[in-house]
GROMACS .gro file of C-alpha atoms in nm:
model
  293
    1MET     CA    1   0.002  -0.149   2.337
    2ARG     CA    2  -0.021   0.163   2.127
    3ARG     CA    3  -0.275   0.426   2.204
    4PRO     CA    4  -0.565   0.413   1.957
    5VAL     CA    5  -0.563   0.639   1.660
    6GLU     CA    6  -0.869   0.826   1.542
    7LEU     CA    7  -0.892   0.728   1.181
    8GLY     CA    8  -1.035   0.926   0.898
    9ARG     CA    9  -1.199   0.687   0.655
   10LYS     CA   10  -1.321   0.399   0.452
   11GLY     CA   11  -1.631   0.247   0.318
   12GLY     CA   12  -1.801   0.000   0.087
   13GLY     CA   13  -1.695  -0.128  -0.248
   14GLY     CA   14  -1.591   0.219  -0.352
   15GLY     CA   15  -1.242   0.154  -0.219
   16ARG     CA   16  -1.022   0.428  -0.080
   17SER     CA   17  -1.257   0.717  -0.165
   18ARG     CA   18  -1.547   0.556   0.022
   19ALA     CA   19  -1.322   0.490   0.318
   20LEU     CA   20  -1.235   0.857   0.333
   21LYS     CA   21  -1.606   0.949   0.339
   22VAL     CA   22  -1.707   0.694   0.602
   23PHE     CA   23  -1.435   0.787   0.849
   24ALA     CA   24  -1.439   1.158   0.779
   25GLY     CA   25  -1.816   1.165   0.822
   26THR     CA   26  -1.885   1.375   0.516
   27ASP     CA   27  -1.990   1.318   0.159
   28SER     CA   28  -1.936   1.675   0.043
   29PRO     CA   29  -1.766   1.695  -0.297
   30PRO     CA   30  -1.422   1.853  -0.332
   31HIS     CA   31  -1.401   2.209  -0.458
   32HIS     CA   32  -1.239   2.255  -0.796
   33PRO     CA   33  -1.091   2.602  -0.834
   34THR     CA   34  -1.110   2.766  -1.172
   35VAL     CA   35  -0.773   2.755  -1.344
   36PRO     CA   36  -0.697   3.073  -1.537
   37MET     CA   37  -0.571   3.034  -1.891
   38ALA     CA   38  -0.211   3.122  -1.954
   39PRO     CA   39  -0.160   3.443  -2.151
   40VAL     CA   40  -0.081   3.406  -2.519
   41VAL     CA   41   0.280   3.497  -2.595
   42PRO     CA   42   0.379   3.594  -2.951
   43LEU     CA   43   0.610   3.341  -3.116
   44ALA     CA   44   0.860   3.612  -3.201
   45LEU     CA   45   0.894   3.697  -2.832
   46LEU     CA   46   0.938   3.329  -2.748
   47ALA     CA   47   1.214   3.303  -3.002
   48LEU     CA   48   1.388   3.609  -2.861
   49VAL     CA   49   1.366   3.472  -2.507
   50ALA     CA   50   1.498   3.138  -2.623
   51LEU     CA   51   1.802   3.302  -2.777
   52LEU     CA   52   1.880   3.522  -2.481
   53ALA     CA   53   1.771   3.326  -2.172
   54PRO     CA   54   2.048   3.138  -1.987
   55GLY     CA   55   2.018   2.762  -2.021
   56LEU     CA   56   1.811   2.768  -2.338
   57GLY     CA   57   2.043   2.933  -2.585
   58VAL     CA   58   2.045   2.847  -2.954
   59ALA     CA   59   1.920   2.511  -3.076
   60LEU     CA   60   2.174   2.230  -3.051
   61PRO     CA   61   2.286   2.031  -3.356
   62GLY     CA   62   2.045   1.748  -3.266
   63CYS     CA   63   1.753   1.989  -3.233
   64ASP     CA   64   1.580   2.052  -3.565
   65TYR     CA   65   1.262   2.196  -3.416
   66PRO     CA   66   1.147   2.560  -3.403
   67VAL     CA   67   1.166   2.714  -3.058
   68HIS     CA   68   0.793   2.720  -3.001
   69LEU     CA   69   0.787   2.338  -3.022
   70TRP     CA   70   1.075   2.272  -2.782
   71CYS     CA   71   0.838   2.202  -2.492
   72SER     CA   72   0.566   2.031  -2.693
   73SER     CA   73   0.684   1.678  -2.606
   74GLN     CA   74   0.933   1.500  -2.384
   75GLU     CA   75   1.117   1.365  -2.687
   76ILE     CA   76   1.169   1.709  -2.842
   77ALA     CA   77   1.266   1.864  -2.508
   78VAL     CA   78   1.534   1.597  -2.462
   79ALA     CA   79   1.667   1.649  -2.815
   80CYS     CA   80   1.692   2.023  -2.755
   81GLN     CA   81   1.817   1.976  -2.395
   82VAL     CA   82   1.552   2.198  -2.240
   83GLU     CA   83   1.370   1.944  -2.018
   84SER     CA   84   1.440   2.144  -1.703
   85ARG     CA   85   1.280   2.453  -1.861
   86CYS     CA   86   0.957   2.277  -1.966
   87ALA     CA   87   0.729   2.292  -1.666
   88ASN     CA   88   0.438   2.153  -1.865
   89LEU     CA   89   0.605   1.814  -1.913
   90SER     CA   90   0.548   1.560  -1.639
   91ARG     CA   91   0.845   1.367  -1.513
   92PRO     CA   92   0.858   0.989  -1.563
   93ALA     CA   93   0.658   0.822  -1.288
   94ALA     CA   94   0.868   0.689  -1.001
   95ALA     CA   95   0.817   0.332  -0.888
   96PRO     CA   96   0.603   0.295  -0.576
   97VAL     CA   97   0.760   0.183  -0.251
   98GLU     CA   98   0.679  -0.187  -0.213
   99LEU     CA   99   0.587  -0.309   0.134
  100SER     CA  100   0.515  -0.671   0.228
  101LEU     CA  101   0.365  -0.744   0.569
  102PHE     CA  102   0.404  -1.096   0.708
  103TYR     CA  103   0.167  -1.123   1.002
  104GLU     CA  104  -0.080  -1.326   1.208
  105SER     CA  105  -0.446  -1.235   1.238
  106LEU     CA  106  -0.453  -1.252   1.621
  107CYS     CA  107  -0.103  -1.125   1.704
  108PRO     CA  108  -0.153  -0.802   1.908
  109ALA     CA  109   0.155  -0.634   1.760
  110CYS     CA  110   0.048  -0.727   1.407
  111ARG     CA  111  -0.298  -0.584   1.463
  112GLY     CA  112  -0.153  -0.268   1.612
  113PHE     CA  113   0.081  -0.208   1.318
  114LEU     CA  114  -0.186  -0.284   1.059
  115ILE     CA  115  -0.445  -0.057   1.222
  116GLN     CA  116  -0.232   0.233   1.343
  117GLU     CA  117   0.045   0.254   1.085
  118LEU     CA  118  -0.029   0.060   0.766
  119PHE     CA  119  -0.395   0.145   0.714
  120THR     CA  120  -0.360   0.513   0.799
  121THR     CA  121  -0.051   0.546   0.576
  122TRP     CA  122  -0.236   0.377   0.290
  123LEU     CA  123  -0.527   0.616   0.330
  124LEU     CA  124  -0.300   0.920   0.321
  125LEU     CA  125  -0.084   0.824   0.023
  126PRO     CA  126  -0.189   0.779  -0.341
  127LYS     CA  127  -0.154   0.430  -0.488
  128GLU     CA  128   0.133   0.548  -0.707
  129VAL     CA  129   0.344   0.596  -0.393
  130LEU     CA  130   0.284   0.276  -0.193
  131SER     CA  131   0.217  -0.084  -0.301
  132ILE     CA  132   0.123  -0.330  -0.023
  133THR     CA  133   0.126  -0.711  -0.008
  134LEU     CA  134  -0.034  -0.889   0.289
  135VAL     CA  135   0.072  -1.241   0.387
  136PRO     CA  136  -0.124  -1.380   0.685
  137TYR     CA  137   0.067  -1.681   0.821
  138GLY     CA  138   0.351  -1.569   1.049
  139ASN     CA  139   0.475  -1.828   1.296
  140ALA     CA  140   0.230  -2.097   1.189
  141GLU     CA  141   0.337  -2.448   1.092
  142GLU     CA  142   0.199  -2.677   0.824
  143ARG     CA  143   0.202  -3.048   0.754
  144ASN     CA  144   0.066  -3.263   0.475
  145VAL     CA  145  -0.169  -3.533   0.601
  146SER     CA  146  -0.290  -3.778   0.336
  147GLY     CA  147  -0.245  -3.516   0.065
  148LYS     CA  148  -0.419  -3.235   0.252
  149TRP     CA  149  -0.253  -2.939   0.421
  150GLN     CA  150  -0.317  -2.884   0.789
  151PHE     CA  151  -0.202  -2.582   0.988
  152GLN     CA  152  -0.112  -2.509   1.348
  153CYS     CA  153  -0.101  -2.144   1.454
  154GLN     CA  154   0.076  -1.962   1.735
  155HIS     CA  155  -0.246  -1.827   1.887
  156GLY     CA  156  -0.452  -2.140   1.833
  157PRO     CA  157  -0.718  -2.265   1.587
  158GLU     CA  158  -0.905  -1.933   1.587
  159GLU     CA  159  -0.597  -1.759   1.447
  160CYS     CA  160  -0.570  -2.023   1.174
  161LEU     CA  161  -0.933  -1.949   1.089
  162GLY     CA  162  -0.866  -1.574   1.090
  163ASN     CA  163  -0.565  -1.618   0.862
  164MET     CA  164  -0.776  -1.830   0.627
  165ILE     CA  165  -1.066  -1.583   0.621
  166GLU     CA  166  -0.838  -1.294   0.528
  167THR     CA  167  -0.655  -1.502   0.268
  168CYS     CA  168  -0.980  -1.613   0.102
  169LEU     CA  169  -1.114  -1.257   0.121
  170MET     CA  170  -0.811  -1.136  -0.075
  171HIS     CA  171  -0.857  -1.418  -0.325
  172GLU     CA  172  -1.222  -1.334  -0.387
  173ALA     CA  173  -1.192  -0.955  -0.389
  174LYS     CA  174  -0.874  -0.935  -0.601
  175ASN     CA  175  -0.857  -0.555  -0.569
  176PHE     CA  176  -0.649  -0.427  -0.277
  177SER     CA  177  -0.864  -0.119  -0.224
  178THR     CA  178  -1.164  -0.350  -0.187
  179TYR     CA  179  -1.029  -0.605   0.061
  180PHE     CA  180  -0.792  -0.396   0.274
  181PRO     CA  181  -1.072  -0.194   0.444
  182VAL     CA  182  -1.247  -0.522   0.527
  183ILE     CA  183  -0.929  -0.663   0.680
  184PHE     CA  184  -0.889  -0.340   0.875
  185CYS     CA  185  -1.247  -0.381   0.999
  186LEU     CA  186  -1.179  -0.740   1.109
  187GLU     CA  187  -0.850  -0.660   1.280
  188SER     CA  188  -0.982  -0.352   1.461
  189GLY     CA  189  -1.308  -0.514   1.573
  190SER     CA  190  -1.405  -0.737   1.862
  191SER     CA  191  -1.356  -1.062   1.667
  192VAL     CA  192  -1.149  -1.136   1.358
  193THR     CA  193  -1.341  -1.457   1.289
  194LYS     CA  194  -1.701  -1.355   1.365
  195ASN     CA  195  -1.739  -1.014   1.203
  196LEU     CA  196  -1.688  -1.092   0.834
  197GLU     CA  197  -2.051  -1.039   0.729
  198ALA     CA  198  -2.080  -0.712   0.924
  199CYS     CA  199  -1.754  -0.581   0.777
  200LEU     CA  200  -1.857  -0.680   0.425
  201GLN     CA  201  -2.189  -0.495   0.462
  202VAL     CA  202  -2.007  -0.173   0.551
  203TYR     CA  203  -1.697  -0.188   0.332
  204ALA     CA  204  -1.758  -0.430   0.044
  205PRO     CA  205  -2.126  -0.521   0.005
  206GLN     CA  206  -2.061  -0.639  -0.351
  207LEU     CA  207  -1.860  -0.938  -0.224
  208ASP     CA  208  -2.031  -1.272  -0.161
  209GLY     CA  209  -1.967  -1.394   0.194
  210GLY     CA  210  -2.080  -1.742   0.092
  211ARG     CA  211  -1.800  -1.771  -0.164
  212ILE     CA  212  -1.546  -1.661   0.094
  213ALA     CA  213  -1.682  -1.920   0.342
  214ALA     CA  214  -1.662  -2.192   0.076
  215CYS     CA  215  -1.300  -2.099   0.011
  216VAL     CA  216  -1.221  -2.113   0.383
  217GLN     CA  217  -1.374  -2.460   0.422
  218GLY     CA  218  -1.244  -2.611   0.098
  219ASP     CA  219  -0.929  -2.709  -0.085
  220VAL     CA  220  -0.883  -2.362  -0.236
  221GLY     CA  221  -0.829  -2.204   0.106
  222ALA     CA  222  -0.581  -2.474   0.207
  223ALA     CA  223  -0.386  -2.424  -0.116
  224LEU     CA  224  -0.380  -2.046  -0.066
  225MET     CA  225  -0.258  -2.086   0.291
  226HIS     CA  226   0.011  -2.329   0.174
  227ARG     CA  227   0.124  -2.057  -0.067
  228ASN     CA  228   0.147  -1.812   0.225
  229ALA     CA  229   0.357  -2.068   0.411
  230GLN     CA  230   0.593  -2.093   0.114
  231LEU     CA  231   0.627  -1.715   0.088
  232THR     CA  232   0.700  -1.691   0.459
  233GLU     CA  233   0.955  -1.975   0.457
  234ALA     CA  234   1.132  -1.815   0.159
  235LEU     CA  235   1.209  -1.495   0.351
  236ASP     CA  236   1.577  -1.397   0.351
  237PRO     CA  237   1.674  -1.338   0.623
  238PRO     CA  238   1.425  -1.581   0.783
  239HIS     CA  239   1.165  -1.406   0.996
  240GLN     CA  240   1.223  -1.408   1.372
  241TYR     CA  241   0.893  -1.251   1.479
  242VAL     CA  242   0.582  -1.087   1.343
  243PRO     CA  243   0.493  -0.836   1.220
  244TRP     CA  244   0.782  -0.887   0.979
  245ILE     CA  245   0.810  -0.593   0.742
  246VAL     CA  246   0.987  -0.610   0.405
  247ILE     CA  247   1.049  -0.284   0.217
  248ASN     CA  248   1.147  -0.296  -0.150
  249GLY     CA  249   1.243  -0.662  -0.110
  250LYS     CA  250   1.465  -0.600   0.192
  251HIS     CA  251   1.432  -0.649   0.567
  252THR     CA  252   1.670  -0.493   0.819
  253ASP     CA  253   1.634  -0.414   1.188
  254GLU     CA  254   1.663  -0.045   1.100
  255LEU     CA  255   1.384  -0.055   0.840
  256GLN     CA  256   1.163  -0.253   1.078
  257ALA     CA  257   1.216   0.000   1.359
  258GLN     CA  258   1.151   0.296   1.131
  259ALA     CA  259   0.835   0.140   0.988
  260GLU     CA  260   0.695   0.065   1.333
  261ALA     CA  261   0.781   0.413   1.462
  262SER     CA  262   0.645   0.613   1.166
  263LEU     CA  263   0.559   0.426   0.848
  264LEU     CA  264   0.436   0.739   0.674
  265GLY     CA  265   0.766   0.916   0.737
  266LEU     CA  266   0.963   0.615   0.610
  267ILE     CA  267   0.763   0.581   0.288
  268CYS     CA  268   0.789   0.953   0.223
  269ARG     CA  269   1.167   0.937   0.259
  270LEU     CA  270   1.202   0.633   0.033
  271TYR     CA  271   0.970   0.743  -0.247
  272GLN     CA  272   1.177   0.885  -0.533
  273GLY     CA  273   0.901   1.073  -0.714
  274GLU     CA  274   0.734   1.404  -0.643
  275LYS     CA  275   0.635   1.403  -0.277
  276PRO     CA  276   0.258   1.397  -0.210
  277GLU     CA  277   0.097   1.647   0.024
  278ALA     CA  278   0.078   1.391   0.306
  279CYS     CA  279   0.457   1.378   0.321
  280GLY     CA  280   0.470   1.717   0.489
  281GLY     CA  281   0.511   1.549   0.829
  282SER     CA  282   0.408   1.256   1.044
  283GLY     CA  283   0.399   1.155   1.408
  284ALA     CA  284   0.568   0.862   1.572
  285LEU     CA  285   0.400   0.603   1.791
  286LYS     CA  286   0.569   0.338   2.001
  287ALA     CA  287   0.500  -0.010   1.866
  288PRO     CA  288   0.404  -0.301   2.093
  289ALA     CA  289   0.646  -0.592   2.123
  290GLY     CA  290   0.625  -0.836   1.833
  291CYS     CA  291   0.499  -1.196   1.847
  292ARG     CA  292   0.824  -1.393   1.855
  293ARG     CA  293   0.859  -1.755   1.768
   0.00000   0.00000   0.00000
């Protein structure tokens, strides 16, 4: 088992920002430094610099804009081939790293990865960097009895209930930043199946526990769990254990090992955009053995 990690966040329906306040133990607002205005530069001087500075030079044939407009838009900067000189223009947003976690609600290794690696990495990185999909099913089996789906789980009926609760929670909440803290609360607490109301009160009081319970006990929950079974069975290569981690649509032993050792470090290496502050460094923790079939 991994040694516990002291987390720094999460709270009610306010999503990630509330989580940061709850775990950090402070509600103090961030400081916003005053940004000084840039000095005004005469257009004649700009023109002179444009003609003399290396890399800018004279306007190209496709550039019909005066020099003081070269950095006014991405389109003009491209036409005049001065994109690299226009610090005010933001680069096109890079696609987030996509991570899918196939897991079981009572698997010790799944709980360890979700609590110690996935949740903390999600807290540290902006949503533009990491996109997460959770699929609670794992090594379960399903069968259709008289038109109704029934499930058998590796860790018994309580795990099937835990999988169903988390699946219905996701269905009702819709928003990842709303339901992920609740799932974290369930997985890190004393009971995945008995703490839903307590976790909702702390992390998502706007959600109706009665609606989630109705989903768990009805046909909607069974249909949602059947969908999880289909997603799990469609894995290529087929999963051999859980947690089973898929990064950008791909699973390899190397990616799995890197994610379990330091998910933050892996996401920071894979993200193609401007690196966020959290990517300055990360520690590695040894992952517990997975729940094999």
